[in-house]
Coordinates of N, CA and C in Angstrom, one line a residue:
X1 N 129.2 114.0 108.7 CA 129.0 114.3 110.1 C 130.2 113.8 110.8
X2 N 130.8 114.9 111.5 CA 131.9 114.0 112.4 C 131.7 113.8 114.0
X3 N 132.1 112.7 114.2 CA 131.9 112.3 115.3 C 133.3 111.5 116.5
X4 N 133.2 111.4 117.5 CA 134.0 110.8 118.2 C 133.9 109.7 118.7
X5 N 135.0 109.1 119.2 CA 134.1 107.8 119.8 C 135.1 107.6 121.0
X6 N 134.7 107.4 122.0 CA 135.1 107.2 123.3 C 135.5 105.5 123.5
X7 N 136.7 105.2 123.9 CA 136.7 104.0 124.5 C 137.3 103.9 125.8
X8 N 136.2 103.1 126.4 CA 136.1 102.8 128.2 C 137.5 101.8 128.5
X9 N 137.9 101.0 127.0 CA 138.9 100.2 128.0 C 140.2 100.8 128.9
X10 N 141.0 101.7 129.2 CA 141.7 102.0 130.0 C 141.1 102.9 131.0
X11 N 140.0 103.6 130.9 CA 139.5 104.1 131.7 C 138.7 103.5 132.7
X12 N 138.4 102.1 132.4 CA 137.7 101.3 133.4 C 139.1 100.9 134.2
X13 N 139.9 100.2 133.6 CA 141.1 100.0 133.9 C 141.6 100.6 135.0
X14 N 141.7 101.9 135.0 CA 142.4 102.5 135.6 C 141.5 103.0 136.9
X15 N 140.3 102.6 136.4 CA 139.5 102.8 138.0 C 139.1 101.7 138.8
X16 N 140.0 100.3 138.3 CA 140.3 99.4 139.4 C 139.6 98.1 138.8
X17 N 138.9 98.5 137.6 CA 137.7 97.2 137.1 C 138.3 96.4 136.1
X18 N 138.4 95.4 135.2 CA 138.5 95.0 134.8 C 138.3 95.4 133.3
X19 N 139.4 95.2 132.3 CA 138.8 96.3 130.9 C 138.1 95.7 130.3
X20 N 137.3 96.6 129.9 CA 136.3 96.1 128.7 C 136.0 97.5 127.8
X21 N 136.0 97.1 126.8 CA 136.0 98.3 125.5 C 134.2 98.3 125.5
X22 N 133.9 99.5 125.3 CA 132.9 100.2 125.1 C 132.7 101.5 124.8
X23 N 132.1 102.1 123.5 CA 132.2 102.6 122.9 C 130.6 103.7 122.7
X24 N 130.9 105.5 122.6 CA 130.0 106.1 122.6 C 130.1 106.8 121.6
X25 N 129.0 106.9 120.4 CA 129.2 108.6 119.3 C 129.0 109.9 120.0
X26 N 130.0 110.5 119.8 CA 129.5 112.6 120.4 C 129.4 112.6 119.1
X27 N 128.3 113.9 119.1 CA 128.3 114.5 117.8 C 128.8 115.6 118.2
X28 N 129.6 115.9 117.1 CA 130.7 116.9 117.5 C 130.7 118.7 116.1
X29 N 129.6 118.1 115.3 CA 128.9 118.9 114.6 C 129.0 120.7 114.5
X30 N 128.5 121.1 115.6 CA 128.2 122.4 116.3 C 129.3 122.7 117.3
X31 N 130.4 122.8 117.7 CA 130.9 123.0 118.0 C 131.4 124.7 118.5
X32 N 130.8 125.4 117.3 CA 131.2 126.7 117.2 C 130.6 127.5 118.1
X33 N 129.1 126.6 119.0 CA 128.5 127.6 119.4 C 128.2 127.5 120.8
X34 N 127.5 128.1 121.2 CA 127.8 128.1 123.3 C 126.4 126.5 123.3
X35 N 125.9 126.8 122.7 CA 124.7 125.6 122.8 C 125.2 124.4 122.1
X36 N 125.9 124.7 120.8 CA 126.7 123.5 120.0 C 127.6 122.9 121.1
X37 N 128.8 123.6 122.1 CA 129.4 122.8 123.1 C 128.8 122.5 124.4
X38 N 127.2 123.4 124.8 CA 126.7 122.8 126.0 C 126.1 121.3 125.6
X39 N 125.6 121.0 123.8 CA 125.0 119.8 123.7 C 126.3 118.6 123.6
X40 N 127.8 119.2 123.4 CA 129.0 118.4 124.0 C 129.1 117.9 124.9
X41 N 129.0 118.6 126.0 CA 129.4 118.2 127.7 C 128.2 117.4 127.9
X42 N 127.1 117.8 127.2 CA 125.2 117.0 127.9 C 126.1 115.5 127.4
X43 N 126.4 115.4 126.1 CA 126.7 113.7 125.3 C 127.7 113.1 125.9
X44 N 128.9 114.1 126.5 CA 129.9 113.0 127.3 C 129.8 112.4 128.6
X45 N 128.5 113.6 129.0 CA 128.4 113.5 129.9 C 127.3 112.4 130.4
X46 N 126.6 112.5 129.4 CA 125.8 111.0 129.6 C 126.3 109.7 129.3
X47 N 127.3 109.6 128.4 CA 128.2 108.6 128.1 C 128.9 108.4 129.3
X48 N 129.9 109.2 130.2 CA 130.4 108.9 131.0 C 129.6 108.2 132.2
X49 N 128.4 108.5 132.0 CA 127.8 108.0 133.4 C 127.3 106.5 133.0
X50 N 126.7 106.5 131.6 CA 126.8 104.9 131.4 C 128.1 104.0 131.4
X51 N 128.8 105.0 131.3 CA 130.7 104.0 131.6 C 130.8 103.5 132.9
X52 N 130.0 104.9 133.7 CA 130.6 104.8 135.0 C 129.7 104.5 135.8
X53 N 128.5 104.3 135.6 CA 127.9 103.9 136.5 C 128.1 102.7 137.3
X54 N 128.8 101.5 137.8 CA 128.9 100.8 138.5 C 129.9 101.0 139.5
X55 N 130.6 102.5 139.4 CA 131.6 103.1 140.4 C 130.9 103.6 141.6
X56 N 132.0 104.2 142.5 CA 131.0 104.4 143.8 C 132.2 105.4 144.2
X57 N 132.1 106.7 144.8 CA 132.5 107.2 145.6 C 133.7 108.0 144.5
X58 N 135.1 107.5 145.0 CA 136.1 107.9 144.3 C 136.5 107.8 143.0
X59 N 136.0 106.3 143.1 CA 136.6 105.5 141.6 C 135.5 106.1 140.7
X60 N 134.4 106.6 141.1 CA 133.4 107.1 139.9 C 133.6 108.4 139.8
X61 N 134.0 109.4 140.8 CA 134.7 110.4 140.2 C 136.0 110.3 139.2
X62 N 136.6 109.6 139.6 CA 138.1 109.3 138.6 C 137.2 108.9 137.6
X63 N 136.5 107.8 137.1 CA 136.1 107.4 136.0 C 135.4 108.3 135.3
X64 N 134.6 109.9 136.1 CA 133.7 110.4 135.0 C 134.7 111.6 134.6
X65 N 135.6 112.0 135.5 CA 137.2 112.9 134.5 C 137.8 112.2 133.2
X66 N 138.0 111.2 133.6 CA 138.5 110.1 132.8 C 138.2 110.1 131.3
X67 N 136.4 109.7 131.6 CA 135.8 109.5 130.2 C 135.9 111.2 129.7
X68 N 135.6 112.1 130.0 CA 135.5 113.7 129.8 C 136.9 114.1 129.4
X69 N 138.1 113.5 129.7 CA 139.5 114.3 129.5 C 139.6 113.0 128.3
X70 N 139.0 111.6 127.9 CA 139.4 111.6 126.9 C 138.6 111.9 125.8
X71 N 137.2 112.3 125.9 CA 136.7 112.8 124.8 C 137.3 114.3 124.1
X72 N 137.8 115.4 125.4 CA 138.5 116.5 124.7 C 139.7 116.1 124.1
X73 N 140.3 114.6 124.4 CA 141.6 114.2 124.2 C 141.6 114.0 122.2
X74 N 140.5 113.2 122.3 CA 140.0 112.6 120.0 C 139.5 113.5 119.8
X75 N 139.4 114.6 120.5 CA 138.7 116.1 119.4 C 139.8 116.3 118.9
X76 N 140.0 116.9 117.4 CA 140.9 117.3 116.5 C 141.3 118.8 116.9
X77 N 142.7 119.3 116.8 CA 143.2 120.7 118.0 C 142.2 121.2 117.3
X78 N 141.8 121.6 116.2 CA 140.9 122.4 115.8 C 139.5 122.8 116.3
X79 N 138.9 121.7 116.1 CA 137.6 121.2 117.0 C 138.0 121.5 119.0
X80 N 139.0 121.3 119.1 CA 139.1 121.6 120.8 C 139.2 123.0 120.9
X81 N 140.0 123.7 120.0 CA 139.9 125.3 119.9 C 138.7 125.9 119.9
X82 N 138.0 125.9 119.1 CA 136.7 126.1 118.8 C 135.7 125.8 119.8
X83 N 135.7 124.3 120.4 CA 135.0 124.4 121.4 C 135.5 125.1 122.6
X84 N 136.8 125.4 122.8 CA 137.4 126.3 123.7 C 136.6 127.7 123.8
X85 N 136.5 128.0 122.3 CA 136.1 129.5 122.1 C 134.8 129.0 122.6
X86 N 133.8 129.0 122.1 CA 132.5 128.8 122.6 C 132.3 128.8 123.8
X87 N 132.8 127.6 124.8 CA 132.6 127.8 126.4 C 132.8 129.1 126.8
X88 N 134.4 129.8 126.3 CA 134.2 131.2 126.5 C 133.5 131.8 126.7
X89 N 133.2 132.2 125.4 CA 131.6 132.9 125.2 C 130.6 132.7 126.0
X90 N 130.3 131.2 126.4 CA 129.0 131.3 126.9 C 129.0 131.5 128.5
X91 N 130.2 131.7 128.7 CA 130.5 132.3 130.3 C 130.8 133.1 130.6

């Protein structure tokens, strides 16, 4: 199974808080398919908001790009292509 793992410490950082590492699995599995990358965005996207929930206004928009641009960041180019293609498709 491969998986990714997000870490919150520069991203909390950089949205003004103090760092602290914290850490989420995506399953990154399915990727080939428009549902395989909608259940991508659903897992970062819930991750980001446990990262970011204690933000407010700005800083939690910066924080939930943040956590989202580095999860497409530890996808392997292969796995980012792929999920590239898929979004495609499903739009």
């Amino acid at each position: 199974m491969l998986r990714i793992i997000c870490s919150a410490a520069v991203l909390l950082a950089s949205a003004g808080a103090a760092s602290a590492d914290s850490r989420h699995a995506i399953d990154i599995r399915n990727l080939a398919s428009p549902e395989g990358a909608a259940a991508f965005d659903r897992d970062v996207t819930r991750a980001a908001r446990r990262l970011c929930h204690r933000y407010g206004g700005v800083a939690r928009i910066r924080c939930l790009n943040d956590v989202r641009d580095e999860a497409l960041e530890k996808l392997p180019q292969s796995a980012r292509l792929t999920y590239a293609r898929a979004r495609a498709g499903a739009g």
